[in-house]
Short mmCIF file of C-alpha atoms in Angstrom, two decimals:
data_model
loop_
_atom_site.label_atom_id
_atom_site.label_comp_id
_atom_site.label_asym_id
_atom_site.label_seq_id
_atom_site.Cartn_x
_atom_site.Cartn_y
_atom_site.Cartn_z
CA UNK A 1 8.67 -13.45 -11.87
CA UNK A 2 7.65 -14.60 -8.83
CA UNK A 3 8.13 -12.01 -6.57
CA UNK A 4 5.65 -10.12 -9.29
CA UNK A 5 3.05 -12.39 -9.10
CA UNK A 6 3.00 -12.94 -5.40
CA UNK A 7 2.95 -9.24 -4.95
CA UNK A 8 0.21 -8.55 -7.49
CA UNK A 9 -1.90 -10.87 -5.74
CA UNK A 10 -1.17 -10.40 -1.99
CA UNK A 11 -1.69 -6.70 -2.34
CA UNK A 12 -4.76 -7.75 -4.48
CA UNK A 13 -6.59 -9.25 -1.66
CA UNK A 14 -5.41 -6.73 0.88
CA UNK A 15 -6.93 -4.03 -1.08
CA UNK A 16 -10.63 -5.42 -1.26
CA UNK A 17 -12.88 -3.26 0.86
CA UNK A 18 -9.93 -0.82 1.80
CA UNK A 19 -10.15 2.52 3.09
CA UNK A 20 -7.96 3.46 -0.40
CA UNK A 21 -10.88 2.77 -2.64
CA UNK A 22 -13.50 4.90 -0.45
CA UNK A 23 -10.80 7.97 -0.40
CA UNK A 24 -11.03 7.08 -4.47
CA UNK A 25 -14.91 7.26 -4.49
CA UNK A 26 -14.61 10.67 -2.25
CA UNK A 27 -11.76 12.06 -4.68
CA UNK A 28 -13.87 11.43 -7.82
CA UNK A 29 -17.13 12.47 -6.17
CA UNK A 30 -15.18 15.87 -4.79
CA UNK A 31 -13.09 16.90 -8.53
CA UNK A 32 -14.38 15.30 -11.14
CA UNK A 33 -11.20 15.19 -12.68
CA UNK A 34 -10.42 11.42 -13.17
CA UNK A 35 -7.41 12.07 -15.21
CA UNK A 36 -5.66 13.83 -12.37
CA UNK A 37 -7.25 11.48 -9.66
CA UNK A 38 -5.76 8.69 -11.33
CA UNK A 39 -2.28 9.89 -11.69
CA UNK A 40 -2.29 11.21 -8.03
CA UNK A 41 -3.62 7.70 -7.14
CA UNK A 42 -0.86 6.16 -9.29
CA UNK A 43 2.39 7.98 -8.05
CA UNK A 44 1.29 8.23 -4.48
CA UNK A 45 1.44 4.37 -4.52
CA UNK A 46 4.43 4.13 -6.37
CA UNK A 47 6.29 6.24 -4.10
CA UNK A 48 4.45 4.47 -1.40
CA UNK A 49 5.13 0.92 -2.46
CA UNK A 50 8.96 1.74 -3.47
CA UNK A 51 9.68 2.90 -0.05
CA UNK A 52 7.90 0.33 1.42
CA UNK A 53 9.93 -2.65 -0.35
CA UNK A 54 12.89 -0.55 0.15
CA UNK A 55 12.79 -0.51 3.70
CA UNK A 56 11.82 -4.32 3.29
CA UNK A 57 14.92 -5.63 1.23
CA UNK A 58 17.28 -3.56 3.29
CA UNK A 59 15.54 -5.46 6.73
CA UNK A 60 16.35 -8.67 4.77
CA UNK A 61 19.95 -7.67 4.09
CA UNK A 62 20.43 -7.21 7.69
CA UNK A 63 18.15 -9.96 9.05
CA UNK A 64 19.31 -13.34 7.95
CA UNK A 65 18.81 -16.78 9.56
CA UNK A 66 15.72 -19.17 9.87
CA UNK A 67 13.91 -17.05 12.41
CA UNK A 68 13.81 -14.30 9.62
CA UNK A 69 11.59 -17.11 7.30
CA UNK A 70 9.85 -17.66 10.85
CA UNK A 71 9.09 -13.51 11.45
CA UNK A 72 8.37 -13.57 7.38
CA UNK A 73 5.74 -16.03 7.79
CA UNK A 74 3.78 -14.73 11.32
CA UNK A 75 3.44 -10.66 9.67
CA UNK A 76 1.85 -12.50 6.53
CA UNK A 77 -0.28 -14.41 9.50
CA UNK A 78 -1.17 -10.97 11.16
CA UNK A 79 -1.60 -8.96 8.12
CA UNK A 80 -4.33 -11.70 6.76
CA UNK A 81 -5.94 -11.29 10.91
CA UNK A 82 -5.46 -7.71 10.31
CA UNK A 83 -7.88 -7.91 6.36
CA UNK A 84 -10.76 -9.45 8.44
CA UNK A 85 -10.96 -6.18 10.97
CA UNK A 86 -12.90 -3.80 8.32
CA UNK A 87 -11.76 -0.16 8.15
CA UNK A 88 -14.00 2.86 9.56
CA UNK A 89 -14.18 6.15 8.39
CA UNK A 90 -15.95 8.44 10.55
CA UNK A 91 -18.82 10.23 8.64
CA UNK A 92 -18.02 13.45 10.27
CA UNK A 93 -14.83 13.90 8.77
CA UNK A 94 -14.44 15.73 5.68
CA UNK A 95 -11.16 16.70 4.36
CA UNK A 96 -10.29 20.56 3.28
CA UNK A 97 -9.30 20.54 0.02
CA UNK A 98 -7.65 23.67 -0.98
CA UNK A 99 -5.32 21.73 -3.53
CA UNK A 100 -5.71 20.69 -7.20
CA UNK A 101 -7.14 17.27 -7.42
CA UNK A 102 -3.95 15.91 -8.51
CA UNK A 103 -1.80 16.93 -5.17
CA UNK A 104 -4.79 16.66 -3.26
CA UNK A 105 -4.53 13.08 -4.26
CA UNK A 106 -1.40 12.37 -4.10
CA UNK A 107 -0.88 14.35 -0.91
CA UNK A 108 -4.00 12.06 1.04
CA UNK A 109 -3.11 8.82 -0.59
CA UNK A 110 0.13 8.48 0.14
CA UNK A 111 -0.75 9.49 3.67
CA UNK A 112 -3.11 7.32 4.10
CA UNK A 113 -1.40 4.45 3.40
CA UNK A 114 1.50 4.76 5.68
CA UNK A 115 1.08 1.73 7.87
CA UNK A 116 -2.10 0.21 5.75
CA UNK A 117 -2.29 -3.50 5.26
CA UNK A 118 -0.76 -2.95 2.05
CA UNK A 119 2.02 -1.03 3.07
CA UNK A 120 3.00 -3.79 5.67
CA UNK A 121 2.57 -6.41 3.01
CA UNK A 122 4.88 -4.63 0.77
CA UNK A 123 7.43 -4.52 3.70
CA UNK A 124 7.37 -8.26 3.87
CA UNK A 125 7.26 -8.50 0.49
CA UNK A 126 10.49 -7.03 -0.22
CA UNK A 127 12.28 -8.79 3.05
CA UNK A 128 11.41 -11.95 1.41
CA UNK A 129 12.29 -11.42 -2.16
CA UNK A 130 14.57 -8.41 -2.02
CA UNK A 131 13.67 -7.51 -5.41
CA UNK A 132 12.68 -3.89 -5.16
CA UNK A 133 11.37 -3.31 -8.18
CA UNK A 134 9.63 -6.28 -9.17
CA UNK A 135 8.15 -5.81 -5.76
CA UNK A 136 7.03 -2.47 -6.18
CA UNK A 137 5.58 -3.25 -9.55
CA UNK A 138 3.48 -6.00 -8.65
CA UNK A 139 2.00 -3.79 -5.76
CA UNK A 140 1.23 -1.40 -7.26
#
């Protein structure tokens, strides 16, 4: 239960002014389909999140020792640095849609977060409770 709870609210915070909720706002704005958005959304960041503590546990499994707890603790240090540097996106850039709004979505969200704050969070999440699916569930 607690690797549910930490992950709910780590990715929680993370997720607060992210880049993911204006691609959301430009999704909606661009289909008006919200049904479609929203499971895009939904699987992109399950598939997203499952890799991500995937890839996490398995570092864990491999990685034991103190200095693990020690590497643990400085990406949770640099991924709350890396929330305070707010995300741009350049007003020039549109994206070419020539997908429904449901691969559309699920195409550019996944996409986009490869190597997001959450995704990184995720990573360490799973390398410190190597519970995959718990994991995955609570950030998602």
């Amino acid at each position: 239960m607690e690797a549910l709870l930490t992950s709910t609210l780590v990715v929680a915070l993370a997720e607060i002014g992210d880049k993911t909720q204006l691609l959301a706002i430009l999704l909606a704005v661009q289909f008006r389909k919200p049904l479609a958005i929203i499971a895009g959304i939904f699987a992109a960041t399950i598939a997203n999140h499952f890799l991500a503590a995937l890839i996490g546990s398995q570092a864990a499994a491999f990685l034991e020792g103190d200095w693990f707890r020690y590497l643990i603790a400085a990406s949770f240090l640099l991924m709350a640095a890396w929330t305070l540097i707010p995300d741009k996106l350049d007003e020039d850039e549109r994206p070419r849609m020539r997908n429904g709004a449901f691969l559309t979505t699920l195409i550019t969200f996944f996409l986009v977060e490869m190597g997001d704050k959450t995704q990184v969070a995720t990573i360490a999440l799973g390398a410190q409770f190597e519970q995959v699916a718990l994991v995955t569930l609570g950030t998602t």
